[in-house]
XYZ file of C-alpha atoms in Angstrom:
702
model
C -2.757 -8.319 -41.950
C 0.600 -10.123 -42.020
C 3.250 -7.731 -40.733
C 6.254 -10.014 -41.199
C 8.796 -8.646 -43.670
C 12.245 -9.617 -44.906
C 15.381 -7.780 -43.804
C 15.776 -6.161 -47.222
C 12.164 -4.969 -47.198
C 12.629 -3.596 -43.687
C 15.762 -1.705 -44.716
C 13.888 -0.253 -47.683
C 11.068 0.887 -45.396
C 13.518 2.459 -42.965
C 15.134 4.462 -45.760
C 11.740 5.620 -46.970
C 10.798 6.695 -43.436
C 14.022 8.562 -42.681
C 13.616 12.120 -41.405
C 14.723 14.547 -44.120
C 16.889 17.599 -43.560
C 13.830 19.719 -44.380
C 11.814 18.024 -41.671
C 14.395 18.172 -38.874
C 14.051 21.887 -38.009
C 10.237 21.574 -38.145
C 10.350 18.675 -35.708
C 12.918 20.306 -33.427
C 10.988 23.581 -33.226
C 7.854 21.654 -32.290
C 9.629 19.652 -29.568
C 10.803 22.933 -28.048
C 7.222 24.155 -27.660
C 5.963 24.137 -24.082
C 2.919 21.977 -24.785
C 4.425 19.674 -27.411
C 4.113 16.597 -25.191
C 0.425 17.279 -24.640
C -0.138 17.535 -28.409
C 1.691 14.253 -29.031
C -0.394 12.563 -26.333
C -3.632 13.788 -27.925
C -2.562 12.623 -31.392
C -1.463 9.191 -30.167
C -4.824 8.651 -28.471
C -6.748 9.908 -31.509
C -4.764 8.034 -34.164
C -3.854 4.793 -32.417
C -6.140 4.531 -29.398
C -3.531 3.998 -26.687
C -4.615 4.273 -23.047
C -3.661 7.575 -21.349
C -1.014 6.085 -19.020
C 0.819 4.273 -21.790
C 0.588 7.266 -24.085
C 2.435 9.243 -21.407
C 5.031 6.479 -21.037
C 5.512 6.369 -24.800
C 5.889 10.147 -25.073
C 8.280 10.326 -22.140
C 10.553 7.720 -23.732
C 10.206 8.718 -27.394
C 10.744 12.481 -27.139
C 14.402 12.096 -26.031
C 14.866 9.584 -28.865
C 13.457 12.110 -31.339
C 15.866 14.746 -30.091
C 18.721 12.339 -30.603
C 17.400 11.701 -34.115
C 17.466 15.383 -35.099
C 20.269 16.710 -32.847
C 22.473 13.686 -32.353
C 22.312 14.148 -28.559
C 20.235 12.712 -25.760
C 19.301 14.251 -22.426
C 21.385 13.043 -19.532
C 19.644 10.367 -17.492
C 17.773 8.763 -20.396
C 20.590 6.587 -21.698
C 19.853 3.674 -19.362
C 16.126 3.766 -20.162
C 16.776 3.695 -23.893
C 19.308 0.901 -23.589
C 16.724 -1.176 -21.739
C 14.072 -0.498 -24.401
C 16.473 -1.312 -27.254
C 17.417 -4.547 -25.528
C 13.801 -5.585 -24.956
C 12.288 -4.498 -28.281
C 14.189 -5.041 -31.513
C 11.975 -2.454 -33.218
C 12.591 0.314 -30.676
C 15.457 2.070 -32.464
C 13.376 2.256 -35.664
C 10.243 3.466 -33.908
C 11.527 6.986 -33.307
C 12.070 7.496 -37.051
C 8.523 6.449 -37.828
C 7.074 8.607 -35.072
C 9.185 11.532 -36.238
C 7.866 11.249 -39.788
C 4.304 10.881 -38.512
C 4.754 13.912 -36.241
C 5.825 16.066 -39.145
C 2.513 15.258 -40.833
C 0.586 16.149 -37.678
C 2.567 19.355 -37.093
C 1.894 20.615 -40.592
C -1.814 19.889 -40.321
C -2.016 21.770 -37.026
C -0.111 24.812 -38.210
C -1.603 24.972 -41.710
C 1.640 26.534 -42.916
C 1.841 28.176 -46.360
C 4.626 25.879 -47.445
C 2.551 22.764 -47.329
C 3.883 19.353 -46.498
C 0.502 17.809 -47.239
C 2.026 15.529 -49.878
C 3.554 13.576 -46.976
C 0.142 13.320 -45.344
C -1.955 12.499 -48.390
C 0.533 10.180 -50.032
C 2.997 7.584 -48.762
C 6.674 8.557 -48.572
C 8.676 8.077 -51.756
C 9.318 4.457 -52.572
C 6.259 3.121 -50.725
C 2.862 2.076 -52.013
C -0.391 2.940 -50.233
C -0.663 -0.652 -48.977
C 2.908 -0.576 -47.676
C 2.244 2.737 -45.918
C -0.895 1.237 -44.318
C 1.148 -1.763 -43.193
C 3.738 0.553 -41.653
C 1.034 2.378 -39.709
C -0.482 -0.876 -38.491
C 2.923 -2.137 -37.440
C 3.737 1.132 -35.678
C 0.443 0.969 -33.776
C 1.268 -2.586 -32.746
C 4.709 -1.536 -31.538
C 3.296 1.345 -29.546
C 0.753 -1.018 -28.016
C 3.595 -2.996 -26.479
C 4.258 -0.052 -24.174
C 1.244 -1.296 -22.219
C 3.418 -4.184 -21.058
C 5.937 -1.865 -19.413
C 6.099 -1.035 -15.732
C 6.802 2.680 -15.437
C 8.847 2.340 -12.242
C 11.063 -0.395 -13.680
C 11.435 1.558 -16.918
C 12.636 4.607 -14.990
C 15.296 2.360 -13.434
C 16.389 1.295 -16.907
C 15.859 -2.332 -15.932
C 12.820 -3.966 -17.507
C 13.737 -7.280 -15.886
C 13.115 -5.684 -12.485
C 9.395 -6.246 -12.029
C 8.618 -3.344 -9.726
C 5.135 -2.111 -10.477
C 2.105 -0.502 -8.918
C -0.730 -2.991 -8.512
C -4.475 -2.510 -8.753
C -6.207 -5.857 -8.354
C -9.558 -6.084 -10.102
C -10.684 -9.720 -9.902
C -13.863 -10.882 -11.572
C -16.720 -11.734 -9.192
C -19.456 -14.216 -10.021
C -22.048 -16.424 -8.376
C -19.342 -18.927 -7.358
C -17.088 -16.428 -5.578
C -16.848 -17.463 -1.886
C -18.950 -15.070 0.179
C -16.109 -13.915 2.418
C -14.075 -12.936 -0.664
C -16.748 -10.377 -1.481
C -15.558 -8.450 1.571
C -12.037 -7.853 0.254
C -11.586 -4.115 -0.385
C -9.781 -4.849 -3.681
C -12.819 -6.692 -5.031
C -14.999 -3.582 -5.077
C -18.140 -5.583 -4.345
C -20.190 -2.422 -3.850
C -19.559 1.183 -4.944
C -17.662 3.567 -2.693
C -20.393 5.247 -0.626
C -20.329 8.331 1.599
C -16.725 9.292 0.825
C -17.191 12.390 -1.312
C -15.333 14.718 1.063
C -12.495 12.247 1.735
C -12.138 11.529 -1.990
C -11.994 15.235 -2.790
C -9.233 15.787 -0.248
C -7.167 13.008 -1.790
C -7.800 14.356 -5.289
C -6.586 17.786 -4.129
C -3.518 16.122 -2.622
C -2.758 14.562 -6.015
C -3.506 17.682 -8.059
C -1.172 19.955 -6.099
C 1.356 21.356 -8.581
C 4.404 20.688 -6.420
C 6.511 17.735 -7.604
C 6.495 15.608 -4.435
C 4.088 15.342 -1.513
C 3.425 12.552 0.961
C 0.645 11.891 3.436
C -0.523 9.335 5.970
C -4.096 8.059 6.060
C -5.180 6.479 9.352
C -8.360 4.860 10.610
C -9.649 1.863 12.541
C -10.128 -1.579 11.056
C -13.121 -1.951 8.753
C -13.583 1.792 8.272
C -12.494 1.699 4.617
C -8.951 3.150 4.300
C -7.805 0.660 1.701
C -10.951 0.977 -0.404
C -10.718 4.773 -0.396
C -7.077 4.632 -1.507
C -7.929 2.025 -4.147
C -10.635 4.158 -5.745
C -8.319 7.182 -5.720
C -5.649 5.110 -7.479
C -8.163 3.948 -10.096
C -9.214 7.547 -10.771
C -5.609 8.636 -11.139
C -4.844 5.755 -13.497
C -7.787 6.800 -15.688
C -6.191 10.257 -15.818
C -2.951 8.802 -17.169
C -1.060 8.375 -13.912
C 0.947 5.361 -12.882
C -1.051 4.558 -9.759
C -1.560 1.668 -7.389
C -0.242 -0.221 -4.391
C 3.446 -0.941 -3.893
C 3.910 -4.218 -2.035
C 6.552 -4.894 0.606
C 8.577 -6.965 -1.864
C 8.411 -4.276 -4.537
C 9.539 -1.549 -2.123
C 12.470 -3.679 -1.051
C 13.519 -4.377 -4.654
C 13.110 -0.749 -5.635
C 15.123 0.889 -2.866
C 17.909 -1.692 -3.171
C 18.224 -1.422 -6.934
C 21.574 -0.064 -8.135
C 19.841 2.646 -10.173
C 17.496 3.826 -7.420
C 19.728 6.759 -6.329
C 19.140 8.216 -9.833
C 15.477 7.213 -10.132
C 13.044 9.834 -11.419
C 9.401 9.423 -12.447
C 8.567 9.279 -16.139
C 4.868 10.009 -15.544
C 2.742 11.358 -12.705
C 2.715 8.649 -10.024
C 0.529 7.839 -7.024
C 2.208 5.225 -4.842
C 0.079 3.686 -2.086
C 1.723 1.663 0.687
C -0.529 -0.295 3.044
C 0.626 -1.460 6.510
C 3.204 1.306 6.393
C 4.559 0.898 9.937
C 6.111 -2.484 9.166
C 7.866 -1.061 6.087
C 9.360 1.992 7.772
C 13.015 1.243 6.993
C 12.403 0.940 3.253
C 10.042 3.922 3.336
C 12.886 6.054 4.696
C 14.827 5.362 1.511
C 11.792 6.161 -0.632
C 11.305 9.477 1.137
C 14.964 10.369 0.809
C 15.021 9.723 -2.942
C 11.662 11.356 -3.699
C 12.549 14.444 -1.661
C 15.990 14.662 -3.236
C 14.415 14.446 -6.710
C 11.965 17.209 -5.784
C 14.775 19.405 -4.521
C 16.711 18.865 -7.761
C 13.618 19.411 -9.943
C 11.438 22.051 -8.255
C 9.609 22.773 -11.533
C 9.304 19.193 -12.792
C 6.342 18.375 -15.023
C 5.852 15.004 -13.344
C 4.418 14.610 -9.854
C 4.983 11.908 -7.242
C 2.477 11.281 -4.461
C 3.193 8.811 -1.673
C 0.158 7.769 0.377
C 0.808 5.645 3.477
C -1.990 3.650 5.134
C -1.870 2.567 8.776
C -4.160 2.151 11.764
C -2.283 4.633 13.952
C 0.323 7.304 13.299
C 1.786 9.979 15.543
C 4.374 12.529 14.494
C 5.542 12.738 18.110
C 6.333 9.056 18.705
C 6.534 5.643 17.070
C 7.090 4.680 13.455
C 5.932 7.964 11.880
C 8.069 10.039 14.231
C 11.087 7.917 13.274
C 10.217 8.188 9.590
C 10.148 11.988 9.772
C 13.159 12.481 12.027
C 15.513 9.650 11.063
C 15.235 9.819 7.270
C 18.244 11.569 5.723
C 20.105 14.411 7.436
C 20.292 18.181 7.466
C 18.474 20.058 4.707
C 17.136 16.874 3.100
C 15.505 15.844 6.369
C 13.894 19.274 6.584
C 12.653 18.842 3.021
C 11.052 15.479 3.939
C 9.213 17.150 6.807
C 8.254 20.142 4.683
C 6.634 18.119 1.887
C 4.512 16.050 4.279
C 0.787 16.731 4.373
C -1.146 16.704 7.632
C -1.987 13.162 8.790
C -5.592 12.395 7.916
C -7.782 10.148 10.033
C -10.905 8.866 8.356
C -13.989 7.862 10.293
C -17.136 6.031 9.243
C -18.533 7.350 5.943
C -21.436 9.741 5.717
C -20.485 11.975 8.611
C -23.416 14.354 8.070
C -25.963 11.666 7.173
C -24.904 8.506 9.055
C -28.290 6.765 9.050
C -28.878 7.283 5.341
C -25.314 6.174 4.557
C -25.610 2.965 6.590
C -28.790 1.992 4.798
C -27.325 2.916 1.416
C -24.387 0.558 2.061
C -26.730 -2.270 3.074
C -28.990 -1.680 0.065
C -25.955 -1.708 -2.234
C -24.822 -4.996 -0.645
C -28.071 -6.872 -1.175
C -28.397 -5.422 -4.686
C -24.868 -6.576 -5.588
C -25.663 -10.025 -4.150
C -28.677 -10.380 -6.412
C -26.791 -8.991 -9.431
C -24.157 -11.727 -9.064
C -26.908 -14.288 -9.449
C -26.671 -15.642 -5.935
C -30.406 -15.567 -5.401
C -33.142 -13.065 -4.622
C -32.281 -10.322 -2.158
C -34.279 -10.211 1.063
C -36.718 -7.371 1.609
C -35.090 -4.773 3.835
C -37.252 -3.519 6.710
C -38.035 0.142 7.263
C -36.000 1.003 10.363
C -37.206 3.462 12.982
C -34.901 5.792 14.911
C -34.325 3.290 17.724
C -33.451 0.496 15.286
C -31.047 2.778 13.429
C -29.333 3.590 16.719
C -29.002 -0.152 17.323
C -27.506 -0.657 13.876
C -24.959 2.083 14.551
C -24.150 0.687 17.986
C -23.495 -2.761 16.516
C -21.520 -1.709 13.432
C -20.181 1.763 14.352
C -21.182 2.677 10.799
C -18.162 0.823 9.399
C -18.645 -0.417 5.838
C -17.117 -3.819 6.622
C -19.638 -4.706 9.326
C -22.534 -3.247 7.363
C -21.607 -5.430 4.400
C -21.227 -8.444 6.711
C -24.717 -7.817 8.064
C -26.135 -7.397 4.565
C -24.480 -10.597 3.310
C -25.695 -12.588 6.296
C -29.232 -11.364 5.660
C -28.882 -12.404 2.009
C -27.525 -15.822 2.921
C -30.327 -16.451 5.408
C -32.954 -14.887 3.158
C -34.215 -12.799 6.060
C -33.244 -9.238 7.037
C -35.429 -8.995 10.145
C -32.421 -9.472 12.492
C -30.270 -6.975 10.643
C -30.038 -4.484 13.509
C -29.338 -7.093 16.201
C -26.132 -8.672 14.938
C -23.127 -7.285 16.799
C -19.556 -7.233 15.559
C -18.557 -10.353 17.491
C -21.503 -12.312 16.113
C -20.855 -11.124 12.547
C -17.192 -12.082 12.768
C -17.984 -15.485 14.265
C -20.452 -16.102 11.456
C -17.827 -15.168 8.843
C -15.225 -17.439 10.501
C -17.688 -20.357 10.556
C -18.388 -19.735 6.884
C -14.664 -19.754 6.062
C -14.064 -22.982 7.984
C -16.943 -24.639 6.130
C -15.522 -23.441 2.809
C -12.066 -24.866 3.566
C -13.495 -28.216 4.601
C -15.638 -28.311 1.463
C -12.619 -27.604 -0.769
C -10.416 -30.215 0.904
C -13.197 -32.740 1.390
C -12.467 -33.449 5.029
C -13.136 -31.769 8.353
C -10.607 -33.250 10.767
C -7.809 -34.739 8.677
C -4.159 -33.641 9.071
C -4.456 -32.188 5.548
C -7.232 -29.812 6.644
C -5.670 -28.977 10.006
C -2.340 -28.008 8.427
C -4.030 -25.957 5.706
C -5.971 -24.026 8.350
C -2.777 -23.411 10.313
C -1.037 -22.276 7.124
C -3.832 -19.760 6.552
C -3.392 -18.511 10.118
C 0.355 -18.043 9.649
C -0.207 -16.105 6.401
C -2.326 -13.649 8.396
C 0.812 -12.658 10.283
C 3.607 -13.170 7.714
C 1.786 -11.551 4.811
C 1.846 -12.916 1.220
C 4.186 -15.866 0.702
C 6.109 -16.818 -2.404
C 4.985 -20.311 -3.345
C 8.468 -21.728 -3.789
C 10.214 -19.829 -1.019
C 12.439 -22.270 0.851
C 11.963 -20.371 4.097
C 8.184 -20.415 3.775
C 8.162 -24.144 2.954
C 10.454 -24.751 5.922
C 7.960 -22.918 8.141
C 5.195 -25.250 6.936
C 7.431 -28.281 7.495
C 8.314 -27.250 11.057
C 4.654 -26.653 11.864
C 3.664 -30.100 10.548
C 6.393 -31.689 12.642
C 5.304 -29.792 15.776
C 1.741 -31.034 15.228
C 2.924 -34.614 14.766
C 1.779 -34.824 11.133
C 3.815 -36.268 8.258
C 2.397 -34.206 5.375
C 4.985 -32.514 3.119
C 5.132 -28.696 2.960
C 4.579 -28.787 -0.804
C 1.264 -30.558 -0.306
C 0.141 -27.995 2.276
C 1.215 -25.168 -0.027
C -0.882 -26.628 -2.862
C -3.873 -26.842 -0.527
C -3.419 -23.194 0.411
C -3.392 -22.206 -3.262
C -6.618 -24.135 -3.863
C -8.274 -22.315 -0.930
C -6.878 -18.787 -1.184
C -5.708 -18.599 -4.772
C -2.466 -16.965 -5.826
C -1.378 -13.945 -7.787
C 1.464 -13.198 -10.174
C 4.003 -10.705 -8.877
C 6.784 -10.253 -11.375
C 8.255 -13.695 -11.903
C 6.860 -14.986 -8.592
C 3.559 -16.550 -7.633
C 2.335 -15.306 -4.259
C -0.200 -16.938 -1.953
C -2.291 -14.122 -0.522
C -3.691 -14.101 3.029
C -7.321 -14.183 3.955
C -8.881 -10.712 4.016
C -10.124 -8.332 5.332
C -7.920 -8.030 8.419
C -10.615 -8.389 11.055
C -11.902 -11.619 9.520
C -8.380 -13.012 9.042
C -7.454 -12.240 12.658
C -10.592 -13.786 14.149
C -10.116 -16.844 11.919
C -6.446 -17.213 12.908
C -7.135 -16.959 16.647
C -9.815 -19.636 16.329
C -7.398 -21.944 14.490
C -4.446 -21.403 16.844
C -6.667 -21.890 19.892
C -7.215 -25.508 18.833
C -3.591 -26.249 19.798
C -2.848 -23.479 22.315
C 0.360 -25.104 23.550
C 1.871 -24.651 20.057
C 0.672 -21.088 19.453
C 3.691 -19.202 20.818
C 6.210 -21.410 18.981
C 4.191 -21.077 15.778
C 4.161 -17.290 16.024
C 7.853 -17.246 16.933
C 8.656 -19.119 13.715
C 6.526 -16.653 11.753
C 8.328 -13.760 13.467
C 11.661 -15.240 12.505
C 10.497 -15.419 8.882
C 8.933 -11.968 8.393
C 10.129 -9.808 11.300
C 8.500 -6.370 11.754
C 5.508 -7.211 9.572
C 4.572 -10.026 11.970
C 4.800 -7.712 14.980
C 2.709 -5.113 13.208
C 0.049 -7.715 12.392
C 0.145 -9.178 15.912
C -0.275 -5.766 17.526
C -3.193 -5.028 15.244
C -4.670 -8.399 16.231
C -4.355 -7.790 19.964
C -6.153 -4.448 19.578
C -8.895 -5.997 17.441
C -9.279 -9.123 19.590
C -11.459 -7.237 22.067
C -14.142 -7.448 19.364
C -13.824 -11.239 19.258
C -14.474 -11.897 22.972
C -12.534 -11.822 26.235
C -11.254 -15.383 25.869
C -9.635 -14.558 22.543
C -8.301 -11.270 23.896
C -6.671 -12.995 26.875
C -5.139 -15.676 24.641
C -3.552 -13.160 22.258
C -2.200 -11.095 25.153
C -0.586 -14.211 26.645
C 0.986 -15.176 23.339
C 2.425 -11.730 22.694
C 3.643 -11.343 26.260
C 5.566 -14.620 26.016
C 6.968 -13.639 22.618
C 8.099 -10.243 23.888
C 10.027 -11.748 26.782
C 11.988 -13.891 24.330
C 13.045 -11.060 22.014
C 16.461 -9.438 21.889
C 16.801 -5.815 22.971
C 17.178 -4.712 19.318
C 13.993 -6.562 18.332
C 12.144 -5.074 21.290
C 13.151 -1.584 20.211
C 11.813 -2.300 16.722
C 8.565 -3.643 18.200
C 8.230 -0.542 20.369
C 8.034 1.742 17.310
C 4.998 -0.219 16.119
C 2.981 0.228 19.303
C -0.243 2.194 18.808
C -0.027 5.495 20.610
C -3.321 5.466 22.470
C -4.908 2.027 22.462
C -5.820 0.263 25.693
C -6.179 -2.885 23.592
C -2.402 -3.009 23.153
C -1.585 -2.210 26.788
C -0.753 -5.756 27.918
C 1.658 -6.228 25.024
C 3.185 -2.779 25.516
C 3.794 -3.543 29.187
C 5.442 -6.864 28.287
C 7.685 -5.110 25.748
C 8.787 -2.350 28.136
C 9.288 -4.703 31.085
C 11.423 -6.947 28.900
C 13.374 -3.953 27.562
C 14.137 -2.735 31.059
C 15.290 -6.166 32.139
C 17.674 -6.457 29.186
C 19.303 -3.045 29.415
C 23.003 -3.223 30.267
C 24.027 -1.915 33.680
C 26.052 1.171 32.842
C 25.538 4.913 32.960
C 24.856 5.342 29.233
C 21.816 3.066 29.565
C 20.259 5.318 32.228
C 18.798 7.664 29.621
C 16.954 4.853 27.891
C 15.911 3.311 31.208
C 14.271 6.587 32.263
C 12.406 6.789 28.970
C 11.243 3.172 29.274
C 10.044 3.692 32.845
C 8.152 6.823 31.823
C 6.339 4.894 29.098
C 5.806 1.916 31.371
C 4.096 4.173 33.901
C 1.702 5.395 31.213
C 0.728 1.868 30.153
C 0.355 0.669 33.752
C -1.991 3.577 34.303
C -4.031 2.720 31.217
C -4.898 -0.714 32.626
C -5.566 0.503 36.155
C -2.316 -0.690 37.765
C -1.958 2.632 39.568
C 0.568 1.760 42.257
C 2.913 0.215 39.700
C 2.402 3.254 37.462
C 3.388 5.511 40.366
C 6.486 3.455 41.169
C 7.638 3.523 37.526
C 7.123 7.299 37.363
C 9.130 7.773 40.602
C 12.035 5.760 39.238
C 12.005 7.658 35.940
C 11.965 11.012 37.744
C 14.832 9.960 39.994
C 17.000 9.081 36.992
C 16.168 12.344 35.188
C 16.982 14.332 38.345
C 20.415 12.733 38.467
C 20.979 13.374 34.742
C 19.803 17.004 34.998
C 22.240 17.694 37.839
C 25.082 16.759 35.487
C 23.693 18.429 32.344
C 20.750 20.742 32.964
C 20.460 22.030 29.389
C 20.139 18.533 27.977
C 17.871 16.901 30.568
C 15.740 19.546 32.298
C 13.025 19.246 29.590
C 12.892 15.470 30.199
C 12.805 16.045 33.939
C 9.896 18.472 33.543
C 7.975 15.929 31.494
C 8.711 13.198 34.001
C 7.559 15.365 36.913
C 4.349 16.103 35.057
C 3.760 12.357 34.632
C 4.577 11.806 38.295
C 2.010 14.386 39.296
C -0.627 12.572 37.270
C 0.275 9.261 38.897
C 0.041 10.751 42.406
C -3.339 12.211 41.482
C -4.572 8.829 40.264
C -3.918 7.243 43.657
C -5.491 10.141 45.538
C -2.267 11.744 46.855
C -3.274 15.299 45.947
C -0.623 17.273 47.862
C 2.228 15.293 46.310
C 0.603 15.637 42.883
C 0.477 19.420 43.348
C 4.108 19.568 44.444
C 5.243 17.553 41.403
C 3.232 19.815 39.086
C 4.806 22.920 40.637
C 8.285 21.502 40.106
C 7.438 20.614 36.510
C 6.234 24.168 35.873
């Protein structure tokens, strides 16, 4: 049907669809009902088939417009939103009149009042034919459908040009999808298995009636944090929530937007932030605004849930401690702490039935392989108890490694070695596969073109997604080519990266996305950088200069994971990070310190390099003594973790000596620190077999 009309015809329609004086009190009384929004949502879905989320967006924006239509006033805080909608859609100001007329029909049908308005339902408004009325309804449905193009977060800011949205990637998989891409958590290659209890806890977190809550989800690499959060977001979206992942760029744009201090949700929202530690500064602003909104609207209909994903989190130290204790001040800081849920660590799925869950994941993998048309699935062997123990030992029950094992069996057409492939072997196999894929795409194995593309992929592992036309990113590629002695332009390398990794639209930008999952990307990147080890530190330093804390977060994760890749790789990464740490400023070292995992021997070498460098760069004055004592205390812990017991003891002695001096001057302020330091000293004495001195230190601490 052709919906184009002349201006005079449109004006005639608008007059025919005007809300009458008789209708205004009916409409206003309905809007004042407690469940009026729910009724409008139901009717919009039934009559015009909108999706639940966009129905909620439409209702949230149209109800204030309807009030303005019948009262001549609009609720405070909606003006900016309505200005943005009027600017974007020329029809928007007329839409409320049409919806108001339509609502009056629906209200009368529901109430079955004695004074019937059924003539408005059964027949077109005066001055309109049945065909014209049908055209109006079709046009109205089309207009409402355009709400699906709106980002709820940007709409709440009143700035539809600000492309801040929650993302749920759902790419299509087929027989030509590179095998390693099947492992990306966003691709949903197999169903979510063995997560019923974890999913239920997250659903309860979302369904809590309080306006704002936030939580942290932790777990080791490959255990399935991202996939669990993704499926929760999909479920929420199906329930009409605005749900998905908020990227680093989107967080930055959101918290720096002029309207953010007045931001409020227009629908229930689940915001997931991955790699949270590297985004801590922007997350502080999110927490401040969300908590302030909750305090101002304790009975709000809308809910906001913020779910942070990270490998490690400790409320007593590091990035999460800073997030809780350095966000806002006074009562607002207390509110931020009060609305936080207990940190949740997830382990391998199927806690009560680990063997059955492992096999279910492998069966789902080979079934999905065959369904994609990649060939017949291999016959899976019946595993005895000993073989199942071997499978657990090699994979730790982590979905990533189980899928890797299943895919390798599919590729080889033989599952007889399924229980014998360890994590290192599975990762090496995946890296070899990725290298072969890159060389096949670029048509060469050893050309400068291929070498630079591989190095670009490695750098993306640490910098995160890169905007294709970013001058700083292109400069990074140019500097790397120059360091390697190659003459290829950065634009050519960028195009190669797009052909290998693909890109994604983010607002008005096209982003090149890193290789995933993390463990594969890290093993791949170490292999690539090891080919020119003399350039590795400078390469990482340039990446660090480009992306800052995110690079440190990714590097620390890599040094922890590198133990899975082999001792040679582990030693190389430790050397690189140690050299980088010694070249950082004191401010950068302090930022890196907050990202250190709390209890990971894998990060010990890097932690020691950071604290040694921090101590060496502290200024020599009395105010620095407090920080020096803290650094020495931590240094003693890390020395102890790697077996450097004498150095651990010496660091603990020096820390205790400083705290003793500080406590003499101000006992109230520093005696707790002195007690903690003495306790550490006692442990260090005990570790070197000096029992009497350990006992004496413990007594003093007590």
